[in-house]
Short mmCIF file of C-alpha atoms in Angstrom, two decimals:
data_model
loop_
_atom_site.label_atom_id
_atom_site.label_comp_id
_atom_site.label_asym_id
_atom_site.label_seq_id
_atom_site.Cartn_x
_atom_site.Cartn_y
_atom_site.Cartn_z
CA UNK E 8 205.02 76.95 -40.14
CA UNK E 9 207.84 78.73 -38.17
CA UNK E 10 208.63 82.32 -39.04
CA UNK E 11 210.82 82.96 -42.06
CA UNK E 12 214.00 84.09 -40.15
CA UNK E 13 213.41 81.29 -37.52
CA UNK E 14 213.24 78.65 -40.22
CA UNK E 15 216.34 79.97 -42.15
CA UNK E 16 218.18 79.91 -38.84
CA UNK E 17 217.78 76.29 -38.00
CA UNK E 18 217.21 74.38 -41.18
CA UNK E 19 219.61 72.60 -43.33
CA UNK E 20 219.66 72.64 -47.30
CA UNK E 21 216.48 71.70 -48.99
CA UNK E 22 215.93 68.75 -51.26
CA UNK E 23 215.16 70.92 -54.48
CA UNK E 24 218.75 72.13 -55.15
CA UNK E 25 220.11 70.61 -58.46
CA UNK E 26 223.30 69.68 -56.61
CA UNK E 27 222.74 69.30 -52.85
CA UNK E 28 225.45 70.29 -50.46
CA UNK E 29 226.76 67.47 -48.47
CA UNK E 30 227.20 69.29 -45.11
CA UNK E 31 224.84 71.52 -43.12
CA UNK E 32 224.95 75.24 -43.54
CA UNK E 33 224.93 77.47 -40.60
CA UNK E 34 223.13 80.77 -40.78
CA UNK E 35 223.92 84.33 -40.07
CA UNK E 36 221.68 87.44 -39.55
CA UNK E 37 222.28 89.96 -42.42
CA UNK E 38 219.99 93.11 -42.85
CA UNK E 39 217.27 91.73 -40.51
CA UNK E 40 217.21 88.42 -42.39
CA UNK E 41 218.78 84.97 -41.60
CA UNK E 42 220.59 83.57 -44.54
CA UNK E 43 222.46 80.24 -45.05
CA UNK E 44 226.26 80.51 -45.05
CA UNK E 45 228.62 78.02 -46.61
CA UNK E 46 232.01 77.71 -45.09
CA UNK E 47 234.96 76.49 -47.01
CA UNK E 48 238.44 75.66 -46.07
CA UNK E 49 240.23 78.75 -47.23
CA UNK E 50 243.79 78.30 -45.62
CA UNK E 51 243.11 80.75 -42.88
CA UNK E 52 241.27 83.35 -44.93
CA UNK E 53 237.76 84.63 -43.92
CA UNK E 54 235.19 82.23 -45.22
CA UNK E 55 232.63 83.68 -47.77
CA UNK E 56 229.02 84.40 -46.83
CA UNK E 57 226.11 83.72 -49.06
CA UNK E 58 223.76 86.59 -48.91
CA UNK E 59 220.01 86.42 -49.72
CA UNK E 60 219.72 89.64 -51.95
CA UNK E 61 216.64 91.56 -51.36
CA UNK E 62 214.39 92.98 -54.18
CA UNK E 63 213.27 96.38 -52.86
CA UNK E 64 210.50 96.83 -55.33
CA UNK E 65 208.87 93.60 -54.10
CA UNK E 66 209.39 94.53 -50.61
CA UNK E 67 207.60 97.89 -51.33
CA UNK E 68 204.67 96.04 -52.68
CA UNK E 69 203.87 94.61 -49.30
CA UNK E 70 204.11 98.26 -47.85
CA UNK E 71 201.95 99.84 -50.45
CA UNK E 72 199.13 97.20 -50.00
CA UNK E 73 198.27 98.39 -46.45
CA UNK E 74 196.14 101.51 -47.49
CA UNK E 75 194.43 99.82 -50.43
CA UNK E 76 193.63 96.92 -48.15
CA UNK E 77 192.12 99.04 -45.48
CA UNK E 78 190.05 100.99 -48.10
CA UNK E 79 188.68 97.68 -49.70
CA UNK E 80 187.97 96.19 -46.28
CA UNK E 81 185.85 99.05 -45.19
CA UNK E 82 184.10 99.08 -48.52
CA UNK E 83 183.15 95.39 -47.86
CA UNK E 84 182.08 96.09 -44.27
CA UNK E 85 179.77 99.02 -45.49
CA UNK E 86 178.33 96.85 -48.29
CA UNK E 87 177.64 94.04 -45.83
CA UNK E 88 175.36 96.13 -43.75
CA UNK E 89 171.54 96.02 -44.30
CA UNK E 90 171.26 99.59 -45.35
CA UNK E 91 174.77 99.88 -46.84
CA UNK E 92 175.76 102.26 -44.12
CA UNK E 93 177.44 101.61 -40.85
CA UNK E 94 177.22 103.38 -37.48
CA UNK E 95 180.60 104.76 -36.34
CA UNK E 96 180.03 103.42 -32.95
CA UNK E 97 179.76 99.90 -34.44
CA UNK E 98 183.02 100.13 -36.18
CA UNK E 99 184.95 98.83 -33.26
CA UNK E 100 182.72 95.64 -33.17
CA UNK E 101 183.64 95.02 -36.77
CA UNK E 102 187.58 95.60 -36.63
CA UNK E 103 188.48 95.83 -32.97
CA UNK E 104 189.51 98.80 -30.77
CA UNK E 105 193.13 99.16 -32.27
CA UNK E 106 192.26 98.83 -35.82
CA UNK E 107 189.26 101.16 -35.36
CA UNK E 108 191.48 104.22 -35.35
CA UNK E 109 193.17 103.39 -38.66
CA UNK E 110 189.63 102.96 -40.28
CA UNK E 111 188.57 106.29 -38.78
CA UNK E 112 191.48 108.04 -40.22
CA UNK E 113 190.85 106.64 -43.58
CA UNK E 114 187.20 107.71 -43.46
CA UNK E 115 188.58 111.27 -42.68
CA UNK E 116 191.37 111.20 -45.35
CA UNK E 117 189.26 109.81 -48.23
CA UNK E 118 186.10 111.88 -48.34
CA UNK E 119 185.86 110.99 -52.06
CA UNK E 120 185.20 107.39 -51.10
CA UNK E 121 183.55 107.56 -47.69
CA UNK E 122 180.75 109.89 -46.65
CA UNK E 123 179.88 110.59 -43.01
CA UNK E 124 176.43 111.69 -42.17
CA UNK E 125 174.13 111.91 -39.21
CA UNK E 126 173.74 114.59 -36.35
CA UNK E 127 171.15 115.97 -34.15
CA UNK E 128 169.07 113.03 -33.21
CA UNK E 129 170.59 110.68 -35.93
CA UNK E 130 173.91 108.88 -34.72
CA UNK E 131 176.94 109.38 -37.10
CA UNK E 132 177.14 106.90 -39.70
CA UNK E 133 179.61 106.16 -42.76
CA UNK E 134 178.47 105.20 -46.17
CA UNK E 135 180.09 105.07 -49.63
CA UNK E 136 180.22 108.64 -51.45
CA UNK E 137 178.07 108.98 -54.56
CA UNK E 138 181.11 108.49 -56.90
CA UNK E 139 182.15 105.51 -54.88
CA UNK E 140 178.84 103.92 -55.21
CA UNK E 141 178.99 104.32 -58.79
CA UNK E 142 182.16 102.60 -59.28
CA UNK E 143 181.24 99.98 -56.71
CA UNK E 144 178.27 98.80 -58.85
CA UNK E 145 180.86 97.60 -61.49
CA UNK E 146 181.94 94.97 -59.09
CA UNK E 147 179.20 92.68 -60.00
CA UNK E 148 180.44 92.60 -63.63
CA UNK E 149 184.01 92.01 -62.52
CA UNK E 150 182.87 89.03 -60.48
CA UNK E 151 180.75 87.49 -63.36
CA UNK E 152 183.91 87.69 -65.63
CA UNK E 153 185.98 85.99 -62.69
CA UNK E 154 183.74 82.97 -62.41
CA UNK E 155 184.93 80.99 -65.39
CA UNK E 156 188.59 81.82 -64.24
CA UNK E 157 187.88 80.74 -60.78
CA UNK E 158 186.31 77.45 -61.74
CA UNK E 159 189.32 76.66 -64.02
CA UNK E 160 191.89 77.60 -61.41
CA UNK E 161 190.21 75.78 -58.74
CA UNK E 162 189.94 72.66 -60.77
CA UNK E 163 193.66 72.98 -61.58
CA UNK E 164 194.51 73.32 -58.04
CA UNK E 165 192.74 69.85 -57.31
CA UNK E 166 194.38 68.35 -60.35
CA UNK E 167 197.80 69.19 -59.10
CA UNK E 168 197.13 67.25 -55.89
CA UNK E 169 198.10 63.44 -55.57
CA UNK E 170 194.52 62.29 -54.83
CA UNK E 171 192.59 64.97 -56.72
CA UNK E 172 191.29 66.35 -53.40
CA UNK E 173 192.33 69.18 -51.00
CA UNK E 174 191.08 69.85 -47.60
CA UNK E 175 188.22 72.28 -47.67
CA UNK E 176 189.76 74.43 -44.90
CA UNK E 177 193.05 74.76 -47.09
CA UNK E 178 190.98 76.25 -49.90
CA UNK E 179 189.25 78.71 -47.35
CA UNK E 180 192.71 79.69 -46.15
CA UNK E 181 193.65 80.92 -49.68
CA UNK E 182 190.31 82.14 -50.88
CA UNK E 183 191.27 85.70 -51.12
CA UNK E 184 194.42 84.87 -52.97
CA UNK E 185 192.58 82.91 -55.50
CA UNK E 186 189.72 85.44 -55.74
CA UNK E 187 186.97 83.16 -54.41
CA UNK E 188 183.97 84.90 -52.62
CA UNK E 189 183.63 84.37 -49.05
CA UNK E 190 180.48 82.18 -49.66
CA UNK E 191 182.03 80.09 -52.39
CA UNK E 192 180.93 76.85 -50.68
CA UNK E 193 177.30 77.84 -51.18
CA UNK E 194 177.42 80.31 -54.24
CA UNK E 195 179.98 78.67 -56.51
CA UNK E 196 180.56 74.94 -55.75
CA UNK E 197 176.82 73.86 -56.03
CA UNK E 198 176.66 75.34 -59.68
CA UNK E 199 179.27 72.80 -60.93
CA UNK E 200 178.38 69.43 -59.27
CA UNK E 201 179.95 67.62 -62.34
CA UNK E 202 183.23 69.19 -61.36
CA UNK E 203 183.32 69.68 -57.59
CA UNK E 204 181.97 67.66 -54.64
CA UNK E 205 182.60 68.02 -50.93
CA UNK E 206 183.01 64.69 -49.10
CA UNK E 207 184.19 63.79 -45.55
CA UNK E 208 187.22 61.64 -45.27
CA UNK E 209 188.40 60.51 -41.72
CA UNK E 210 186.30 63.16 -40.08
CA UNK E 211 187.51 65.90 -42.38
CA UNK E 212 185.83 67.73 -45.20
CA UNK E 213 187.59 67.79 -48.55
CA UNK E 214 186.96 69.40 -51.86
CA UNK E 215 186.91 66.56 -54.51
CA UNK E 216 187.47 66.71 -58.23
CA UNK E 217 184.71 64.78 -59.96
CA UNK E 218 186.17 65.24 -63.61
CA UNK E 219 189.69 65.37 -64.84
CA UNK E 220 190.20 67.74 -67.85
CA UNK E 221 193.40 66.99 -69.83
CA UNK E 222 192.85 70.19 -71.89
CA UNK E 223 193.71 72.28 -68.89
CA UNK E 224 196.50 70.06 -67.51
CA UNK E 225 198.97 72.73 -68.82
CA UNK E 226 201.08 75.04 -66.72
CA UNK E 227 201.26 78.70 -66.95
CA UNK E 228 204.89 78.26 -67.79
CA UNK E 229 204.06 75.85 -70.71
CA UNK E 230 201.39 78.33 -72.00
CA UNK E 231 203.86 81.17 -71.88
CA UNK E 232 206.48 79.21 -73.91
CA UNK E 233 203.91 77.80 -76.28
CA UNK E 234 202.83 81.46 -77.00
CA UNK E 235 206.41 82.13 -77.74
CA UNK E 236 206.66 79.30 -80.18
CA UNK E 237 209.50 77.61 -78.20
CA UNK E 238 207.54 74.84 -76.34
CA UNK E 239 208.35 71.93 -78.92
CA UNK E 240 211.80 70.31 -78.36
CA UNK E 241 214.05 71.09 -81.33
CA UNK E 242 217.43 70.71 -80.17
CA UNK E 243 217.94 74.12 -78.94
CA UNK E 244 219.20 73.11 -75.83
CA UNK E 245 222.35 71.64 -77.42
CA UNK E 246 223.04 74.79 -79.38
CA UNK E 247 222.21 77.76 -77.26
CA UNK E 248 224.14 78.68 -74.20
CA UNK E 249 222.72 80.26 -71.34
CA UNK E 250 223.20 84.25 -70.75
CA UNK E 251 224.53 85.83 -67.71
CA UNK E 252 221.05 86.73 -66.60
CA UNK E 253 220.20 82.90 -66.26
CA UNK E 254 217.71 82.76 -69.17
CA UNK E 255 217.80 80.00 -71.54
CA UNK E 256 215.77 79.46 -74.84
CA UNK E 257 214.24 75.85 -74.38
CA UNK E 258 211.12 74.01 -73.74
CA UNK E 259 212.22 72.88 -70.04
CA UNK E 260 213.65 76.37 -68.98
CA UNK E 261 212.09 78.70 -66.50
CA UNK E 262 212.29 82.60 -66.80
CA UNK E 263 214.96 83.94 -64.49
CA UNK E 264 215.33 87.38 -62.95
CA UNK E 265 218.22 87.76 -60.65
CA UNK E 266 218.13 90.29 -57.98
CA UNK E 267 220.33 93.47 -58.21
CA UNK E 268 223.70 92.74 -56.68
CA UNK E 269 223.67 89.06 -57.46
CA UNK E 270 226.67 88.20 -59.50
CA UNK E 271 226.76 84.59 -60.46
CA UNK E 272 230.12 83.09 -61.51
CA UNK E 273 231.03 80.77 -64.54
CA UNK E 274 230.51 77.67 -62.28
CA UNK E 275 227.07 78.75 -61.14
CA UNK E 276 225.99 79.60 -64.49
CA UNK E 277 227.08 76.25 -66.01
CA UNK E 278 225.34 74.46 -63.31
CA UNK E 279 222.29 76.37 -64.04
CA UNK E 280 222.46 75.77 -67.76
CA UNK E 281 222.37 72.11 -67.02
CA UNK E 282 219.41 72.51 -64.87
CA UNK E 283 217.56 74.74 -67.36
CA UNK E 284 218.31 72.15 -70.24
CA UNK E 285 216.88 69.24 -68.01
CA UNK E 286 213.58 67.86 -68.86
CA UNK E 287 211.21 66.96 -66.06
CA UNK E 288 207.74 65.51 -65.43
CA UNK E 289 204.65 67.66 -65.50
CA UNK E 290 203.44 68.92 -62.26
CA UNK E 291 199.93 67.43 -63.35
CA UNK E 292 201.40 63.87 -63.06
CA UNK E 293 200.98 62.15 -59.89
CA UNK E 294 203.81 62.86 -57.51
CA UNK E 295 203.73 59.32 -56.15
CA UNK E 296 205.27 58.11 -59.38
CA UNK E 297 208.66 59.83 -58.83
CA UNK E 298 211.63 59.54 -56.44
CA UNK E 299 212.38 62.78 -54.85
CA UNK E 300 216.11 61.78 -55.07
CA UNK E 301 215.91 62.05 -58.77
CA UNK E 302 217.05 65.63 -60.01
CA UNK E 303 214.21 65.65 -62.46
CA UNK E 304 211.70 65.06 -59.76
CA UNK E 305 213.25 68.03 -57.62
CA UNK E 306 212.92 70.17 -60.74
CA UNK E 307 209.39 69.11 -60.93
CA UNK E 308 208.72 70.43 -57.22
CA UNK E 309 209.93 73.93 -58.57
CA UNK E 310 207.43 73.70 -61.22
CA UNK E 311 204.64 72.73 -58.86
CA UNK E 312 205.52 75.77 -56.72
CA UNK E 313 205.57 77.88 -59.96
CA UNK E 314 202.12 76.79 -60.89
CA UNK E 315 200.60 77.11 -57.47
CA UNK E 316 201.71 80.82 -57.37
CA UNK E 317 200.44 81.14 -61.00
CA UNK E 318 196.89 80.08 -59.95
CA UNK E 319 196.64 83.09 -57.46
CA UNK E 320 195.48 86.54 -58.44
CA UNK E 321 198.50 88.25 -57.50
CA UNK E 322 201.08 85.32 -58.00
CA UNK E 323 202.11 85.48 -54.40
CA UNK E 324 201.34 83.57 -51.30
CA UNK E 325 202.38 83.56 -47.58
CA UNK E 326 204.78 80.76 -46.66
CA UNK E 327 202.18 79.36 -44.33
CA UNK E 328 199.79 79.08 -47.08
CA UNK E 329 202.15 77.21 -49.21
CA UNK E 330 203.12 75.08 -46.51
CA UNK E 331 199.38 74.14 -45.86
CA UNK E 332 199.48 72.15 -49.12
CA UNK E 333 202.62 70.12 -48.07
CA UNK E 334 200.84 66.78 -48.00
CA UNK E 335 198.52 67.29 -50.95
CA UNK E 336 201.48 68.15 -53.47
CA UNK E 337 204.34 66.21 -51.77
CA UNK E 338 206.26 69.41 -51.26
CA UNK E 339 209.80 69.24 -49.71
CA UNK E 340 210.06 69.28 -45.89
CA UNK E 341 212.37 72.41 -45.95
CA UNK E 342 210.16 74.33 -48.33
CA UNK E 343 211.41 77.90 -47.87
CA UNK E 344 215.04 76.80 -48.27
CA UNK E 345 213.95 75.25 -51.47
CA UNK E 346 212.66 78.52 -52.77
CA UNK E 347 215.74 80.24 -51.52
CA UNK E 348 217.79 78.04 -53.99
CA UNK E 349 215.97 79.63 -56.90
CA UNK E 350 216.36 83.41 -56.50
CA UNK E 351 215.82 83.95 -60.20
CA UNK E 352 212.30 82.44 -59.94
CA UNK E 353 211.00 83.23 -56.48
CA UNK E 354 211.48 85.94 -53.99
CA UNK E 355 210.70 85.70 -50.29
CA UNK E 356 210.14 88.93 -48.35
CA UNK E 357 209.61 89.20 -44.61
CA UNK E 358 207.82 92.49 -44.89
CA UNK E 359 204.41 92.55 -43.29
CA UNK E 360 203.09 90.26 -40.63
CA UNK E 361 204.09 87.12 -42.50
CA UNK E 362 206.84 86.22 -44.89
CA UNK E 363 205.44 86.14 -48.59
CA UNK E 364 206.55 84.22 -51.58
CA UNK E 365 206.50 86.10 -54.97
CA UNK E 366 206.61 84.65 -58.46
CA UNK E 367 209.03 87.14 -59.71
CA UNK E 368 208.36 86.95 -63.45
CA UNK E 369 204.91 88.06 -62.83
CA UNK E 370 206.06 91.61 -61.67
CA UNK E 371 207.50 94.59 -63.40
CA UNK E 372 209.01 96.55 -60.67
CA UNK E 373 206.14 97.23 -58.29
CA UNK E 374 203.34 96.44 -60.65
CA UNK E 375 201.70 93.07 -61.41
CA UNK E 376 202.03 92.49 -65.18
CA UNK E 377 198.68 90.70 -65.89
CA UNK E 378 195.50 91.46 -63.79
CA UNK E 379 192.26 89.57 -63.52
CA UNK E 380 189.05 91.49 -63.71
CA UNK E 381 188.63 91.70 -59.95
CA UNK E 382 192.02 93.32 -59.52
CA UNK E 383 191.38 95.71 -62.20
CA UNK E 384 188.13 96.64 -60.35
CA UNK E 385 190.02 96.91 -57.13
CA UNK E 386 192.45 99.30 -58.75
CA UNK E 387 189.73 101.34 -60.22
CA UNK E 388 188.05 101.83 -56.71
CA UNK E 389 191.17 102.51 -54.79
CA UNK E 390 192.17 105.16 -57.43
CA UNK E 391 189.21 107.22 -56.14
CA UNK E 392 191.64 108.07 -53.13
CA UNK E 393 194.20 109.69 -55.51
CA UNK E 394 196.54 106.91 -55.65
CA UNK E 395 197.20 105.40 -59.08
CA UNK E 396 199.39 102.73 -60.65
CA UNK E 397 199.26 100.52 -57.46
CA UNK E 398 198.55 96.79 -57.11
CA UNK E 399 195.53 96.40 -54.90
CA UNK E 400 195.78 94.24 -51.97
CA UNK E 401 194.15 90.77 -51.70
CA UNK E 402 190.55 91.39 -52.82
CA UNK E 403 188.03 91.82 -50.01
CA UNK E 404 184.62 90.28 -50.63
CA UNK E 405 181.28 91.07 -49.53
CA UNK E 406 179.54 88.24 -47.66
#
């Protein structure tokens, strides 16, 4: 996929808007981001610009993940060694010449996590400090707790696809986001032959679903609404008007969180109210059954993206990872622009090496609201560095 700002610079509006614009939208660069701009005839007045509002807390999430990522990566490297220690001279082989210095700085900065030994005739090495070793032993329990969740989420991922199969390389592409171990093909899949199988199709390996389970063909959105007791249609859509924050009490509504500075006018809120009330097919129904020109089918696409992000540990994926599932889920050709059309549901940041898509409702400021056992372990390990109340980066797994 093209980089986020390049795609915004060159692409027309997406298919998923509730009321698509009829003319192409040019783009302008604002605060280091390209955003679509709609020009209207205004009798000689300056045309209005549509700005993509930043959510600074979610931008900071990407900045704050760097040090935890480095700590967890180094932990995994050390644990993968035969004697649970790494010769410092071999660090460059593991991470490269440039990154070596960042890891060396971390080793020096966090003696509560990393212990450096050696000297005289023994070459210097790094291993985990005693306290870090004690905490690291809890990772096995966290992984055991993760397994049923991983199996369920991987199964749902396949159930969302049009043919109940996904290229194995696509699963590998998002394995860290899902929380899968690096060796999931040999350590996890063979345990569940009644659910998963790997088959070759046209020279390409695919992960196939062997058994459909209707009991889990329920989206995270539906589970949440069910827990709040508002999933059953009861005529609320005809009685309750939408609030200024875009939220609506109804079985077909999505939770909204507009960015600071976003001031929707009455026309926008009225259109959003119609969209929130509109029913739509389940993401777990086959996408081939629906015409993308149908507004209900376009709303279903939003639900598919919402569910995909919900299946990840940190409720976020890079734009290239989402685009990798374009064919399997019949995603729109202008995917990022479709996400932009729903600023209350998704947020796209260009912080970091790649643009990243967040599910906004999953975060309270900087913090992920609900964490799986593996993320809780990662937080506990990283807290040994003295940093607390942070979301760990994508989990690093030992081979």
